[in-house]
Every structure is written in C-alpha cells, then in structure tokens.
Amino acid sequence: MSSAAAKKVRPKYLSLPAILFQIRLPVAGWVSILHRVSGALLVFPFAAWLLYVLDVSLASEQGFARIKDHYLQLPVVKAAALIFIWALCHHFCAGIRYLLIDVQVGVDLPAARYSGAAVIVAGLLLTAFFGARLW
Amino acid sequence: MKRLVVGAHYGLRDWLAQRITAVVMALYMVTIGFVLFSGKPVTYDAWRSLFAQGWMRVATLLFAFSLAWHAWVGVRDILMDYIHPTALRLSLQVATLLLLAVYLGWTVQILWR
C-alpha cells in the first residue's frame, strides 16, 4: 500500500452539504439519497399522520365526514398529502428497482443509470397522477 | 477449517427481512389502491365495513408489522451512517423503536375497538 493511500481516512462519510455542493452525485446516488429521505419522511411524520386519519375516519360517521369533506380539503393538508404521495411513490419505485438489482436484473451501468432516471421520473409522474385525483 | 469472519450475523437477516416486508407492503398497497381508486365514491359505510372484515384487519396488522420491521432496519441504517456520537445515536434508535411500538399499538387499537 502506498503512503498516500494509507493516509486517506476510511470509511469516508459525506455530509449533506458535501453531497449537494461538493461532489456530482450520479443518478443512482440521487435515487439512493431520495430513497432515504422519502423513507425517513414516511416513518415520521407520515405514518403517524396516516394512523390519525384512519383513526378519526373509522371512529364515527361524523369523523369520516370531517376528514373527507373538511380536513382533506384544506390547502395545507393537500400540500402535505402531495409530499406524502411523492415520498410513497418514489420509495415504492426505487424499492422495486433495488429488488430487481438484488436478483441481478439491471446491474450493469447503462441499465442502472436508465432505471435510476426512470425511478425519479416515475415517482414524479405518479405524484402528478394521484395528486390530480386528490384535487 | 470453519472460521467466523464477521460479527453479529444480523446483517443478512435484516437485509432479507427488509425485502420480504417490502413485498408484503407493496402487495397490500396495490390492493388498497385498487379499492380506493376504483371509481366508486368511498362512503363511511363502505369504509367501515371494509375494515370490519377479518381478512382486512389481519392484512392491515400484517402491513403495520411489516412497516415497523422495515422502518427499523432502514432508520437504523440511516442513523448508523449519519449520527456518529454514540449517546445521540442510541437515544435516536430507542426513540425510533418506541415510536414504532406506538404505531403498532395504535393500529391494534384502531382495528379492534
């Protein structure tokens, strides 16, 4: 091992500013970091939010009407729902890509780049589709 | 000679669990998606009777259990990568576990009341 290699600090951790501004993240890297961001958002706050909506809507007819006719019509709630839909759709599509890569489908670089871009686009298209149905 | 090369051996189990739970959740969500977006307006009676059925309750509980396990593996990976002070990381991991336990308890409470 050369002395230059020995001096490098490993493992190397990249901070968020480093990911955003210092290095050029390849498209698969963007899929990966967005998979983490969307996953974290789905755990908190969106899972708690979903449970709250399920709880109130199942508890009583008044609760159901309040959620459907009032709560889900609020602009701020619709905006939050849009972020939730994106997080879910991106996480879903990226997850399917990882499952396929696990079984050796699309492992080589051109295919992985193509599927990575496809996941980001599909996540946005599905968000537009379900968002349009929400509005 | 048989030698142990790595430590705790939970890596493969967690990796596999995360993928199996992902498939369980994907199947559940696609099914629910068809129910919710089939075109029929969702009324309170339809909504309530859907979640009154035994298979739906079990499927939803299975979903919640899958989510908790899946999320634990994922969040733990994120915390291990980005939160390096041990005390802070441990605190956040415990908070995550408690949060997921609350989710499970809440789910049971919603489904069987």
Short mmCIF file of C-alpha atoms in Angstrom, two decimals:
data_model
loop_
_atom_site.label_atom_id
_atom_site.label_comp_id
_atom_site.label_asym_id
_atom_site.label_seq_id
_atom_site.Cartn_x
_atom_site.Cartn_y
_atom_site.Cartn_z
CA MET A 1 0.00 0.00 0.00
CA SER A 2 1.36 3.41 -0.92
CA SER A 3 1.72 6.00 1.80
CA ALA A 4 -0.79 8.29 0.07
CA ALA A 5 -3.45 5.58 0.21
CA ALA A 6 -2.62 4.78 3.82
CA LYS A 7 -3.22 8.39 4.85
CA LYS A 8 -6.73 8.52 3.43
CA VAL A 9 -9.38 8.37 6.10
CA ARG A 10 -11.68 5.43 5.53
CA PRO A 11 -14.63 4.99 5.71
CA LYS A 12 -15.38 8.40 4.25
CA TYR A 13 -18.67 9.96 5.29
CA LEU A 14 -20.21 12.66 3.14
CA SER A 15 -22.24 15.35 4.86
CA LEU A 16 -25.42 16.63 3.25
CA PRO A 17 -23.76 19.88 2.05
CA ALA A 18 -20.95 17.79 0.55
CA ILE A 19 -23.46 15.62 -1.31
CA LEU A 20 -25.31 18.66 -2.60
CA PHE A 21 -22.46 21.00 -3.49
CA GLN A 22 -19.02 19.36 -3.44
CA ILE A 23 -19.47 16.22 -5.48
CA ARG A 24 -21.56 15.45 -8.55
CA LEU A 25 -23.82 12.65 -7.40
CA PRO A 26 -24.64 10.14 -10.19
CA VAL A 27 -28.32 9.48 -10.88
CA ALA A 28 -28.25 6.20 -8.91
CA GLY A 29 -26.91 8.22 -5.98
CA TRP A 30 -29.85 10.59 -6.22
CA VAL A 31 -32.26 7.65 -6.23
CA SER A 32 -30.48 6.31 -3.16
CA ILE A 33 -30.47 9.52 -1.12
CA LEU A 34 -34.08 10.27 -2.10
CA HIS A 35 -34.97 6.69 -1.08
CA ARG A 36 -33.58 7.50 2.36
CA VAL A 37 -35.22 10.93 2.60
CA SER A 38 -38.61 9.58 1.49
CA GLY A 39 -38.29 6.56 3.80
CA ALA A 40 -37.49 8.75 6.80
CA LEU A 41 -40.43 11.04 5.97
CA LEU A 42 -42.77 8.05 5.67
CA VAL A 43 -41.77 6.79 9.13
CA PHE A 44 -42.15 10.23 10.63
CA PRO A 45 -44.38 12.16 10.32
CA PHE A 46 -46.45 10.47 7.60
CA ALA A 47 -47.11 7.08 9.27
CA ALA A 48 -48.41 8.86 12.37
CA TRP A 49 -50.49 11.18 10.20
CA LEU A 50 -51.98 8.23 8.29
CA LEU A 51 -52.87 6.49 11.55
CA TYR A 52 -54.54 9.66 12.78
CA VAL A 53 -56.63 9.91 9.60
CA LEU A 54 -57.53 6.20 9.77
CA ASP A 55 -58.42 6.52 13.45
CA VAL A 56 -60.76 9.50 13.06
CA SER A 57 -62.34 8.27 9.81
CA LEU A 58 -63.19 4.85 11.27
CA ALA A 59 -64.28 6.07 14.71
CA SER A 60 -67.61 7.60 13.67
CA GLU A 61 -69.64 8.85 10.74
CA GLN A 62 -69.05 12.43 11.87
CA GLY A 63 -65.32 11.78 11.99
CA PHE A 64 -65.38 10.29 8.48
CA ALA A 65 -67.29 13.32 7.14
CA ARG A 66 -64.91 15.70 8.93
CA ILE A 67 -61.87 14.03 7.35
CA LYS A 68 -63.35 13.68 3.86
CA ASP A 69 -65.28 16.92 3.48
CA HIS A 70 -63.28 19.30 5.64
CA TYR A 71 -59.80 18.13 6.68
CA LEU A 72 -58.67 16.70 3.33
CA GLN A 73 -59.96 19.82 1.56
CA LEU A 74 -57.68 22.20 3.46
CA PRO A 75 -54.94 23.55 1.15
CA VAL A 76 -52.18 22.93 3.71
CA VAL A 77 -53.37 19.33 4.18
CA LYS A 78 -53.48 18.82 0.42
CA ALA A 79 -49.93 20.16 0.12
CA ALA A 80 -48.79 17.76 2.86
CA ALA A 81 -50.65 14.95 1.12
CA LEU A 82 -48.78 15.75 -2.09
CA ILE A 83 -45.43 15.40 -0.31
CA PHE A 84 -46.67 12.15 1.22
CA ILE A 85 -47.74 10.83 -2.19
CA TRP A 86 -44.36 11.71 -3.68
CA ALA A 87 -42.47 10.06 -0.81
CA LEU A 88 -44.57 6.91 -1.11
CA CYS A 89 -44.35 6.71 -4.93
CA HIS A 90 -40.62 7.39 -5.04
CA HIS A 91 -39.91 4.94 -2.22
CA PHE A 92 -42.12 2.32 -3.92
CA CYS A 93 -40.49 2.67 -7.36
CA ALA A 94 -36.94 2.88 -6.02
CA GLY A 95 -37.65 -0.16 -3.81
CA ILE A 96 -38.75 -2.21 -6.81
CA ARG A 97 -35.54 -1.17 -8.59
CA TYR A 98 -33.48 -2.39 -5.62
CA LEU A 99 -35.40 -5.68 -5.50
CA LEU A 100 -34.68 -6.20 -9.21
CA ILE A 101 -31.00 -5.36 -8.72
CA ASP A 102 -30.95 -7.90 -5.85
CA VAL A 103 -31.99 -10.62 -8.30
CA GLN A 104 -29.37 -9.43 -10.81
CA VAL A 105 -31.73 -7.53 -13.10
CA GLY A 106 -30.32 -4.25 -14.42
CA VAL A 107 -27.00 -4.41 -12.59
CA ASP A 108 -24.72 -3.18 -15.40
CA LEU A 109 -24.03 0.54 -15.55
CA PRO A 110 -26.16 1.68 -18.56
CA ALA A 111 -29.20 -0.25 -17.30
CA ALA A 112 -28.72 1.02 -13.72
CA ARG A 113 -28.44 4.62 -14.97
CA TYR A 114 -31.52 4.22 -17.11
CA SER A 115 -33.59 2.61 -14.35
CA GLY A 116 -32.39 5.24 -11.87
CA ALA A 117 -33.63 8.07 -14.08
CA ALA A 118 -36.83 6.11 -14.76
CA VAL A 119 -37.49 5.78 -11.00
CA ILE A 120 -37.14 9.53 -10.40
CA VAL A 121 -39.41 10.34 -13.37
CA ALA A 122 -41.96 7.63 -12.44
CA GLY A 123 -42.11 8.93 -8.87
CA LEU A 124 -42.93 12.42 -10.14
CA LEU A 125 -45.45 11.19 -12.75
CA LEU A 126 -47.28 9.04 -10.19
CA THR A 127 -47.32 12.01 -7.80
CA ALA A 128 -48.90 14.13 -10.56
CA PHE A 129 -51.44 11.38 -11.30
CA PHE A 130 -52.56 10.75 -7.71
CA GLY A 131 -52.26 14.46 -6.88
CA ALA A 132 -54.62 15.28 -9.74
CA ARG A 133 -57.12 12.73 -8.38
CA LEU A 134 -56.81 14.26 -4.95
CA TRP A 135 -57.67 17.75 -6.16
CA MET B 1 -11.40 -25.02 8.96
CA LYS B 2 -14.55 -23.12 9.75
CA ARG B 3 -13.89 -19.57 10.83
CA LEU B 4 -16.19 -16.76 11.80
CA VAL B 5 -15.20 -13.77 9.70
CA VAL B 6 -17.78 -11.24 10.77
CA GLY B 7 -19.50 -10.35 13.99
CA ALA B 8 -23.10 -10.49 14.98
CA HIS B 9 -24.60 -12.06 11.82
CA TYR B 10 -27.72 -9.96 11.87
CA GLY B 11 -26.85 -8.29 8.58
CA LEU B 12 -28.26 -10.94 6.26
CA ARG B 13 -31.37 -11.49 8.38
CA ASP B 14 -32.18 -7.76 8.44
CA TRP B 15 -31.42 -7.38 4.75
CA LEU B 16 -33.76 -10.28 3.92
CA ALA B 17 -36.45 -9.09 6.35
CA GLN B 18 -36.42 -5.63 4.80
CA ARG B 19 -37.06 -7.13 1.36
CA ILE B 20 -39.76 -9.57 2.44
CA THR B 21 -41.61 -6.87 4.39
CA ALA B 22 -41.28 -4.58 1.35
CA VAL B 23 -43.06 -7.14 -0.84
CA VAL B 24 -45.81 -7.65 1.79
CA MET B 25 -46.41 -3.88 1.99
CA ALA B 26 -46.32 -3.47 -1.81
CA LEU B 27 -48.99 -6.16 -2.29
CA TYR B 28 -51.19 -4.59 0.42
CA MET B 29 -50.87 -1.09 -1.01
CA VAL B 30 -51.63 -2.14 -4.59
CA THR B 31 -54.77 -3.92 -3.31
CA ILE B 32 -55.87 -0.90 -1.26
CA GLY B 33 -55.06 1.37 -4.17
CA PHE B 34 -57.48 -0.55 -6.39
CA VAL B 35 -60.19 -0.36 -3.71
CA LEU B 36 -59.74 3.39 -3.14
CA PHE B 37 -59.30 4.42 -6.78
CA SER B 38 -61.78 2.03 -8.41
CA GLY B 39 -64.01 5.00 -9.18
CA LYS B 40 -66.73 4.36 -6.62
CA PRO B 41 -67.04 7.18 -4.07
CA VAL B 42 -65.92 5.92 -0.67
CA THR B 43 -68.72 6.25 1.87
CA TYR B 44 -68.49 5.80 5.62
CA ASP B 45 -70.42 2.50 5.49
CA ALA B 46 -68.15 1.10 2.77
CA TRP B 47 -65.04 2.29 4.63
CA ARG B 48 -66.20 0.84 7.94
CA SER B 49 -67.35 -2.49 6.54
CA LEU B 50 -64.03 -2.84 4.68
CA PHE B 51 -62.09 -2.59 7.94
CA ALA B 52 -64.69 -4.72 9.78
CA GLN B 53 -63.77 -7.79 7.76
CA GLY B 54 -61.45 -10.26 9.40
CA TRP B 55 -59.07 -10.64 6.46
CA MET B 56 -58.71 -6.87 6.13
CA ARG B 57 -57.89 -6.48 9.81
CA VAL B 58 -55.29 -9.25 9.66
CA ALA B 59 -53.85 -7.86 6.41
CA THR B 60 -53.63 -4.37 7.90
CA LEU B 61 -51.98 -5.69 11.04
CA LEU B 62 -49.52 -7.62 8.87
CA PHE B 63 -48.86 -4.38 6.98
CA ALA B 64 -48.26 -2.47 10.21
CA PHE B 65 -45.92 -5.18 11.49
CA SER B 66 -44.04 -5.19 8.16
CA LEU B 67 -43.78 -1.40 8.26
CA ALA B 68 -42.38 -1.44 11.79
CA TRP B 69 -39.72 -4.05 10.96
CA HIS B 70 -38.87 -2.47 7.58
CA ALA B 71 -38.66 1.01 9.08
CA TRP B 72 -36.49 -0.19 11.97
CA VAL B 73 -33.89 -1.63 9.58
CA GLY B 74 -33.99 1.46 7.38
CA VAL B 75 -33.89 4.08 10.11
CA ARG B 76 -31.14 2.20 11.93
CA ASP B 77 -29.06 2.21 8.73
CA ILE B 78 -29.60 5.96 8.34
CA LEU B 79 -28.69 6.64 11.97
CA MET B 80 -25.57 4.45 11.77
CA ASP B 81 -24.42 6.37 8.68
CA TYR B 82 -25.07 9.96 9.75
CA ILE B 83 -25.22 10.15 13.57
CA HIS B 84 -21.78 9.36 14.95
CA PRO B 85 -21.91 10.40 18.65
CA THR B 86 -22.86 7.13 20.36
CA ALA B 87 -25.13 8.60 23.02
CA LEU B 88 -27.15 10.59 20.49
CA ARG B 89 -27.39 7.65 18.09
CA LEU B 90 -28.54 5.29 20.84
CA SER B 91 -31.12 7.81 22.02
CA LEU B 92 -32.49 8.21 18.50
CA GLN B 93 -32.57 4.44 17.99
CA VAL B 94 -34.52 3.96 21.22
CA ALA B 95 -36.87 6.79 20.22
CA THR B 96 -37.41 5.09 16.85
CA LEU B 97 -38.22 1.76 18.49
CA LEU B 98 -40.65 3.42 20.89
CA LEU B 99 -42.30 5.31 18.02
CA LEU B 100 -42.73 2.10 16.01
CA ALA B 101 -44.14 0.32 19.08
CA VAL B 102 -46.65 3.17 19.50
CA TYR B 103 -47.63 2.80 15.83
CA LEU B 104 -48.28 -0.93 16.32
CA GLY B 105 -50.31 -0.37 19.48
CA TRP B 106 -52.30 2.41 17.82
CA THR B 107 -53.00 0.18 14.79
CA VAL B 108 -54.35 -2.60 17.01
CA GLN B 109 -56.48 -0.07 18.87
CA ILE B 110 -57.95 1.30 15.63
CA LEU B 111 -58.65 -2.11 14.13
CA TRP B 112 -60.18 -3.82 17.18
CA ARG B 113 -62.38 -1.45 19.07
#
